[in-house]
CSV table of C-alpha atoms in Angstrom, one decimal:
chain,number,residue,atom,x,y,z
D,1,MET,CA,-22.5,9.4,-54.9
D,2,SER,CA,-22.3,5.6,-55.8
D,3,HIS,CA,-23.6,4.9,-52.2
D,4,LEU,CA,-26.8,7.2,-52.7
D,5,ALA,CA,-29.9,5.9,-54.5
D,6,PRO,CA,-30.6,8.2,-57.5
D,7,GLN,CA,-34.3,8.5,-56.9
D,8,ALA,CA,-33.5,9.4,-53.3
D,9,ALA,CA,-31.4,12.4,-54.4
D,10,ILE,CA,-34.4,13.5,-56.6
D,11,PHE,CA,-37.0,13.0,-54.0
D,12,SER,CA,-35.4,14.3,-50.9
D,13,PRO,CA,-33.6,17.7,-50.7
D,14,SER,CA,-31.7,17.1,-47.5
D,15,ILE,CA,-30.0,13.9,-49.0
D,16,ALA,CA,-29.4,15.9,-52.3
D,17,ARG,CA,-27.5,18.5,-50.3
D,18,ALA,CA,-25.6,15.8,-48.3
D,19,ALA,CA,-24.7,14.1,-51.5
D,20,ALA,CA,-23.6,17.5,-53.0
D,21,SER,CA,-21.4,18.2,-49.9
D,22,THR,CA,-19.9,14.6,-50.0
D,23,ALA,CA,-19.0,14.9,-53.6
D,24,LYS,CA,-17.4,18.3,-53.1
D,25,ASP,CA,-15.3,16.8,-50.0
D,26,TRP,CA,-14.2,13.9,-52.2
D,27,ALA,CA,-13.1,16.4,-54.9
D,28,TYR,CA,-11.1,18.3,-52.6
D,29,VAL,CA,-9.5,15.0,-51.2
D,30,ASP,CA,-8.9,13.7,-54.6
D,31,SER,CA,-7.2,17.1,-55.5
D,32,TRP,CA,-4.9,16.9,-52.4
D,33,LEU,CA,-3.9,13.3,-53.1
D,34,ARG,CA,-3.1,14.0,-56.5
D,35,ARG,CA,-0.8,16.8,-55.4
D,36,GLN,CA,0.8,15.0,-52.6
D,37,TRP,CA,1.3,11.7,-54.8
D,38,THR,CA,2.8,13.9,-57.6
D,39,HIS,CA,5.2,15.4,-55.1
D,40,LEU,CA,6.1,12.0,-53.9
D,41,ARG,CA,6.8,10.6,-57.3
D,42,GLN,CA,8.9,13.6,-58.1
D,43,GLU,CA,11.2,13.3,-55.2
D,44,GLN,CA,11.2,9.5,-55.8
D,45,GLN,CA,12.3,9.9,-59.5
D,46,ASP,CA,14.8,12.6,-58.9
D,47,GLY,CA,17.7,12.3,-61.1
D,48,VAL,CA,15.8,10.3,-63.8
D,49,SER,CA,15.1,11.7,-67.5
D,50,SER,CA,12.5,14.3,-67.9
D,51,SER,CA,10.4,11.9,-70.0
D,52,LYS,CA,10.1,9.3,-67.4
D,53,ALA,CA,9.6,11.9,-64.6
D,54,ALA,CA,6.7,13.2,-66.6
D,55,ALA,CA,5.1,10.1,-67.1
D,56,SER,CA,5.4,9.1,-63.5
D,57,SER,CA,4.2,12.3,-62.3
D,58,SER,CA,1.0,12.0,-64.3
D,59,ALA,CA,0.2,8.6,-62.5
D,60,SER,CA,-2.8,8.8,-60.3
D,61,PRO,CA,-2.8,7.5,-56.8
D,62,PRO,CA,-3.8,4.0,-56.3
D,63,SER,CA,-7.5,3.2,-55.8
D,64,PHE,CA,-9.1,2.8,-52.5
D,65,GLU,CA,-12.6,2.1,-50.9
D,66,ARG,CA,-14.6,5.1,-50.7
D,67,ASN,CA,-17.0,5.2,-47.6
D,68,PRO,CA,-17.8,7.9,-45.1
D,69,GLU,CA,-15.4,6.5,-42.6
D,70,THR,CA,-12.5,7.0,-45.2
D,71,LEU,CA,-13.5,10.4,-46.1
D,72,GLU,CA,-13.6,11.5,-42.4
D,73,ALA,CA,-10.2,10.0,-41.9
D,74,LEU,CA,-8.7,11.6,-44.9
D,75,LEU,CA,-10.4,15.2,-44.0
D,76,SER,CA,-8.7,14.9,-40.6
D,77,LEU,CA,-5.4,14.0,-42.2
D,78,ILE,CA,-5.6,17.0,-44.5
D,79,ALA,CA,-6.6,19.4,-41.7
D,80,ALA,CA,-3.6,18.0,-39.7
D,81,ASN,CA,-1.0,18.2,-42.6
D,82,GLU,CA,-2.3,21.8,-43.4
D,83,GLU,CA,-1.9,22.9,-39.7
D,84,ALA,CA,1.7,21.2,-39.6
D,85,ASP,CA,2.6,22.9,-42.8
D,86,GLU,CA,1.4,26.4,-41.5
D,87,GLU,CA,3.3,25.9,-38.4
D,88,ARG,CA,6.6,24.9,-40.2
D,89,ASP,CA,6.1,28.0,-42.3
D,90,ARG,CA,5.6,30.2,-39.0
D,91,LEU,CA,8.9,28.6,-37.8
D,92,ALA,CA,10.8,29.2,-41.3
D,93,ARG,CA,9.7,32.9,-41.3
D,94,LEU,CA,10.8,33.4,-37.7
D,95,GLU,CA,14.2,31.9,-38.5
D,96,SER,CA,14.6,33.8,-41.4
D,97,ALA,CA,13.8,37.0,-39.4
D,98,ALA,CA,16.3,35.9,-36.8
D,99,LEU,CA,18.9,35.3,-39.3
D,100,ASP,CA,18.4,38.6,-41.2
D,101,GLU,CA,18.7,40.5,-37.7
D,102,VAL,CA,21.8,38.4,-37.0
D,103,ARG,CA,23.3,39.2,-40.4
D,104,ALA,CA,22.3,42.8,-40.1
D,105,ALA,CA,23.9,43.0,-36.6
D,106,GLU,CA,27.1,41.3,-37.9
D,107,GLN,CA,27.2,43.6,-41.0
D,108,GLU,CA,26.8,46.7,-38.9
D,109,LYS,CA,29.6,45.4,-36.4
D,110,GLU,CA,31.9,44.8,-39.5
D,111,SER,CA,31.3,48.3,-40.9
D,112,ARG,CA,31.8,49.9,-37.6
D,113,ARG,CA,35.0,48.0,-37.2
D,114,ARG,CA,36.2,49.2,-40.8
D,115,ARG,CA,35.2,52.8,-40.0
D,116,GLN,CA,37.3,52.8,-36.7
D,117,GLY,CA,40.1,51.1,-38.7
D,118,SER,CA,39.9,53.7,-41.3
D,119,SER,CA,39.9,56.6,-38.8
D,120,ASN,CA,42.9,55.3,-37.0
D,121,GLY,CA,44.9,55.2,-40.1
D,122,SER,CA,48.2,53.2,-39.9
D,123,THR,CA,47.9,52.8,-36.1
D,124,VAL,CA,48.5,49.2,-35.2
D,125,GLU,CA,45.8,47.9,-32.9
D,126,PRO,CA,47.2,46.1,-29.9
D,127,VAL,CA,46.6,42.4,-29.7
D,128,THR,CA,43.7,41.7,-27.2
D,129,PRO,CA,44.5,38.4,-25.0
D,130,ILE,CA,42.0,35.5,-25.4
D,131,HIS,CA,39.9,35.2,-22.4
D,132,GLY,CA,39.2,31.5,-21.5
D,133,ASP,CA,35.6,32.1,-20.2
D,134,LEU,CA,34.6,34.2,-23.3
D,135,LEU,CA,36.2,31.7,-25.4
D,136,ALA,CA,34.2,29.0,-23.7
D,137,GLU,CA,30.9,31.0,-24.1
D,138,ASP,CA,31.6,31.6,-27.7
D,139,LEU,CA,32.1,28.0,-28.4
D,140,LEU,CA,28.8,27.2,-26.5
D,141,GLN,CA,27.0,29.5,-28.5
D,142,ALA,CA,28.4,28.3,-31.7
D,143,LEU,CA,27.6,24.7,-30.7
D,144,ASP,CA,24.2,25.8,-29.6
D,145,ALA,CA,23.5,27.6,-32.9
D,146,GLY,CA,24.6,24.6,-34.9
D,147,LEU,CA,22.2,22.1,-33.1
D,148,SER,CA,18.7,21.5,-34.5
D,149,LYS,CA,15.4,22.1,-32.4
D,150,ASP,CA,15.5,18.3,-31.2
D,151,GLY,CA,19.2,18.6,-30.3
D,152,GLN,CA,18.5,21.8,-28.2
D,153,THR,CA,15.6,20.4,-26.5
D,154,ALA,CA,17.8,17.2,-25.8
D,155,LEU,CA,20.6,19.2,-24.7
D,156,ASP,CA,18.7,21.3,-22.3
D,157,ALA,CA,17.1,18.2,-20.9
D,158,LEU,CA,20.3,16.4,-20.1
D,159,ALA,CA,21.9,19.7,-18.7
D,160,ASP,CA,18.7,19.9,-16.4
D,161,VAL,CA,18.9,16.3,-15.3
D,162,SER,CA,22.6,16.7,-14.7
D,163,LEU,CA,22.2,19.6,-12.3
D,164,SER,CA,19.2,18.1,-10.8
D,165,LEU,CA,21.3,15.0,-10.0
D,166,ASP,CA,24.3,16.8,-9.1
D,167,ALA,CA,26.2,15.0,-11.8
D,168,ALA,CA,27.9,17.8,-13.7
D,169,ALA,CA,31.3,16.5,-13.2
D,170,ASP,CA,30.1,13.0,-15.1
D,171,PRO,CA,27.1,13.6,-17.1
D,172,SER,CA,27.3,10.3,-18.9
D,173,PRO,CA,24.3,8.4,-19.6
D,174,SER,CA,25.3,5.5,-17.5
D,175,ASN,CA,26.1,7.7,-14.5
D,176,LEU,CA,22.9,9.7,-14.8
D,177,CYS,CA,20.9,6.4,-15.0
D,178,ARG,CA,22.8,5.0,-11.9
D,179,LEU,CA,21.9,8.3,-9.9
D,180,PHE,CA,18.3,8.3,-11.3
D,181,VAL,CA,17.8,4.8,-9.8
D,182,ASP,CA,19.3,5.5,-6.6
D,183,LEU,CA,17.1,8.8,-6.5
D,184,GLN,CA,14.1,6.6,-7.3
D,185,GLY,CA,15.2,4.1,-4.6
D,186,ALA,CA,15.4,7.0,-2.1
D,187,ALA,CA,12.1,8.4,-3.2
D,188,HIS,CA,10.5,5.1,-2.5
D,189,GLU,CA,12.0,4.6,1.0
D,190,THR,CA,10.9,8.1,1.8
D,191,SER,CA,7.5,7.5,0.8
D,192,HIS,CA,7.4,4.5,3.0
D,193,LEU,CA,8.9,6.5,5.9
D,194,LEU,CA,6.4,9.3,5.3
D,195,HIS,CA,3.5,6.8,5.5
D,196,ARG,CA,5.0,5.5,8.8
D,197,VAL,CA,5.3,8.9,10.0
D,198,GLY,CA,1.8,9.7,9.1
D,199,LEU,CA,0.5,6.7,11.0
D,200,LEU,CA,2.6,7.6,14.1
D,201,GLN,CA,1.4,11.1,13.7
D,202,ALA,CA,-2.3,10.0,13.9
D,203,TYR,CA,-1.7,7.6,16.7
D,204,LEU,CA,0.0,10.5,18.7
D,205,ASP,CA,-2.8,12.8,17.8
D,206,ASP,CA,-5.5,10.2,19.1
D,207,GLU,CA,-3.5,9.5,22.3
D,208,SER,CA,-3.1,13.3,22.9
D,209,ALA,CA,-6.9,13.7,22.3
D,210,ARG,CA,-7.6,11.1,24.8
D,211,LEU,CA,-5.2,12.5,27.4
D,212,ARG,CA,-6.7,16.1,26.8
D,213,ALA,CA,-10.2,14.4,27.4
D,214,PHE,CA,-8.9,12.6,30.5
D,215,LEU,CA,-7.1,15.8,31.8
D,216,GLU,CA,-10.4,17.8,31.3
D,217,ASP,CA,-12.1,15.0,33.2
D,218,LEU,CA,-9.9,15.5,36.2
D,219,ARG,CA,-10.4,19.2,36.2
D,220,GLN,CA,-14.2,19.2,35.8
D,221,GLY,CA,-15.4,15.7,37.0
D,222,PRO,CA,-17.4,16.0,40.2
D,223,GLN,CA,-15.8,12.9,41.8
D,224,TYR,CA,-12.3,14.5,41.7
D,225,GLN,CA,-13.6,17.8,43.2
D,226,LEU,CA,-12.5,18.6,46.7
D,227,SER,CA,-15.4,18.6,49.2
D,228,PRO,CA,-16.0,22.1,51.0
D,229,ALA,CA,-14.4,21.1,54.2
D,230,SER,CA,-11.2,19.8,52.6
D,231,ALA,CA,-11.2,22.6,50.4
D,232,ASP,CA,-10.3,25.1,53.3
D,233,SER,CA,-6.7,25.7,53.1
D,234,ASP,CA,-6.3,26.2,56.7
D,235,ALA,CA,-8.0,23.3,57.9
D,236,LEU,CA,-5.8,20.7,55.9
D,237,PRO,CA,-2.5,21.8,57.6
D,238,HIS,CA,-4.0,21.6,60.9
D,239,ALA,CA,-5.3,18.1,60.4
D,240,VAL,CA,-1.8,16.9,59.1
D,241,GLU,CA,-0.2,18.3,62.4
D,242,ASP,CA,-2.6,16.8,64.6
D,243,MET,CA,-2.1,13.3,63.0
D,244,ALA,CA,1.6,13.9,63.1
D,245,ALA,CA,1.5,14.7,66.8
D,246,ARG,CA,-0.7,11.6,67.5
D,247,LEU,CA,1.8,9.1,65.9
D,248,PRO,CA,4.1,8.6,68.8
D,249,GLU,CA,1.2,7.9,71.1
D,250,LEU,CA,-0.4,5.3,68.5
D,251,ARG,CA,3.1,3.5,68.4
D,252,ARG,CA,3.3,3.4,72.0
D,253,TYR,CA,-0.3,1.9,72.1
D,254,VAL,CA,0.6,-0.9,69.5
D,255,GLU,CA,3.7,-1.9,71.4
D,256,ALA,CA,1.8,-2.1,74.7
D,257,LEU,CA,-1.0,-4.3,72.9
D,258,GLU,CA,1.6,-6.7,71.5
D,259,LYS,CA,3.0,-7.2,75.2
D,260,ASN,CA,-0.3,-7.7,76.7
D,261,VAL,CA,-1.7,-10.1,74.0
D,262,GLY,CA,1.7,-12.1,73.6
D,263,ILE,CA,2.0,-12.5,70.0
D,264,PRO,CA,4.4,-15.5,69.3
D,265,ALA,CA,7.4,-14.9,67.2
D,266,LEU,CA,7.1,-17.4,64.4
D,267,THR,CA,9.7,-18.3,62.0
D,268,VAL,CA,9.7,-19.3,58.5
D,269,GLU,CA,10.8,-22.9,59.3
D,270,GLU,CA,8.0,-23.3,61.8
D,271,VAL,CA,5.4,-22.1,59.3
D,272,ARG,CA,6.9,-24.7,56.7
D,273,LEU,CA,6.6,-27.4,59.3
D,274,ASP,CA,3.0,-26.4,60.2
D,275,GLU,CA,2.0,-26.4,56.5
D,276,GLU,CA,3.5,-29.9,55.9
D,277,ALA,CA,1.6,-31.2,58.9
D,278,TYR,CA,-1.7,-29.7,57.7
D,279,LEU,CA,-1.2,-31.4,54.1
D,280,ASP,CA,-0.6,-34.6,55.8
D,281,LEU,CA,-3.9,-34.4,57.8
D,282,LEU,CA,-5.7,-33.3,54.7
D,283,ALA,CA,-4.5,-36.4,52.9
D,284,LYS,CA,-5.5,-38.7,55.7
D,285,LYS,CA,-9.1,-36.9,55.8
D,286,LYS,CA,-9.5,-37.7,51.9
D,287,ASP,CA,-8.6,-41.4,52.5
D,288,LEU,CA,-11.1,-41.8,55.5
D,289,ASP,CA,-13.7,-40.0,53.5
D,290,ALA,CA,-13.2,-42.5,50.6
D,291,GLN,CA,-13.8,-45.4,53.1
D,292,VAL,CA,-16.7,-43.9,54.7
D,293,LYS,CA,-18.3,-43.3,51.3
D,294,ALA,CA,-18.2,-47.1,50.8
D,295,PHE,CA,-20.7,-47.6,53.8
D,296,ALA,CA,-23.0,-44.8,52.4
D,297,GLY,CA,-26.9,-45.9,52.5
D,298,LEU,CA,-26.2,-48.2,55.4
D,299,PRO,CA,-28.5,-47.3,58.6
D,300,PRO,CA,-26.6,-46.0,61.6
D,301,ASP,CA,-27.8,-48.9,64.0
D,302,VAL,CA,-25.4,-51.8,64.0
D,303,GLU,CA,-28.0,-54.6,64.0
D,304,ALA,CA,-29.9,-53.0,61.1
D,305,ALA,CA,-26.7,-52.7,59.3
D,306,ARG,CA,-26.0,-56.3,59.7
D,307,VAL,CA,-29.5,-57.4,58.6
D,308,GLU,CA,-29.1,-55.1,55.6
D,309,LEU,CA,-25.8,-56.6,54.9
D,310,GLU,CA,-27.3,-60.1,55.0
D,311,ASN,CA,-30.1,-59.1,52.7
D,312,LEU,CA,-27.7,-57.9,50.1
D,313,ARG,CA,-25.3,-61.2,50.5
D,314,THR,CA,-28.6,-63.3,49.8
D,315,GLN,CA,-29.2,-61.1,46.7
D,316,LEU,CA,-25.9,-61.7,45.6
D,317,ARG,CA,-26.2,-65.5,46.1
D,318,GLU,CA,-29.6,-65.5,44.0
D,319,ALA,CA,-28.0,-63.5,41.4
D,320,THR,CA,-25.0,-65.7,41.1
D,321,GLU,CA,-27.2,-68.9,41.0
D,322,ARG,CA,-29.3,-67.3,38.2
D,323,ARG,CA,-26.4,-66.6,36.1
D,324,ASP,CA,-25.0,-70.1,36.5
D,325,ALA,CA,-28.2,-71.6,35.5
D,326,ASN,CA,-28.7,-69.4,32.6
D,327,PHE,CA,-25.1,-70.3,31.4
D,328,GLU,CA,-25.5,-74.0,31.6
D,329,MET,CA,-28.8,-73.9,29.7
D,330,LEU,CA,-27.1,-72.0,27.2
D,331,VAL,CA,-24.3,-74.6,26.8
D,332,GLU,CA,-26.7,-77.4,26.6
D,333,ARG,CA,-28.8,-75.5,23.8
D,334,GLU,CA,-25.9,-74.6,21.6
D,335,SER,CA,-24.0,-78.1,22.0
D,336,PRO,CA,-24.5,-80.6,19.2
D,337,VAL,CA,-26.7,-83.7,20.0
D,338,LYS,CA,-25.0,-87.0,19.2
D,339,VAL,CA,-27.5,-89.5,17.5
D,340,ARG,CA,-26.7,-93.3,18.1
D,341,THR,CA,-27.3,-95.7,15.4
D,342,SER,CA,-27.8,-99.3,15.9
D,343,ARG,CA,-26.0,-102.1,13.9
D,344,ARG,CA,-28.0,-104.4,11.7
D,345,ILE,CA,-27.7,-108.1,12.4
């Protein structure tokens, strides 16, 4: 109660009850710690003189900080320890009961064997041959009985893994690890294959749905439905027969038309030569178009064109003269002026 104010415990009943409960819990924790500490010290001092053992057993546990968090942790530890003790006691009782049953069965078997021996008198029992499977089973049972709980669990796990990996012939840890790694790799590859198969299945489902929709459109679409005239099953064969009967007449008509019109029989070489001649004419046309384009803008009359040409030449000469004059003026302005100095006599 060192963490509570004394006046608060007096004036607040709820705080007083909490303080009393906390003090009770601390008393229970201290008692449990003393028991555990005494038992631990007795185990450590086993084989020492009785006086030293008594002195060591009376020693109290080391001091520690007392706060609500420590109290909660110690109470949880005590509860877990008590639960483990109860579980261990139950297992011990079950093992003791099972051992008693086994001993009773062995005693009954031994007594029955003795009674049979006494009833037979001096008759000698025949020697029973030892069967290999029974001997192996007895050995396995003896080994299983001699193992601890953890050993039995480990042996069962090893047997299950060996059977699962089909490694009963060589259940060594290295072989099991190798088989397990191979199995993990195969499982990884299988997962990838399943993912790919899933994608392919989804694609096939989409395509099949699209094809079903297209087939339904072909069946129900109005643009694909037969007209009433063509839907008649009797009229269609008659139309086919009529067209087949008219084919020879149409062939003769085409042949007569070819003879009357006189379609020339062209060859590939003639077509190639005509194409080359056409390309040459096309190139010449482009050259002539370029030459004519130079005279664009001139009047169509020859005299008027000559007058226009002379005017353009006059403008060219005037522009040339202005250029030369401007150039000479620029040169004179930028040239340095030489000043002559007279000699003194």
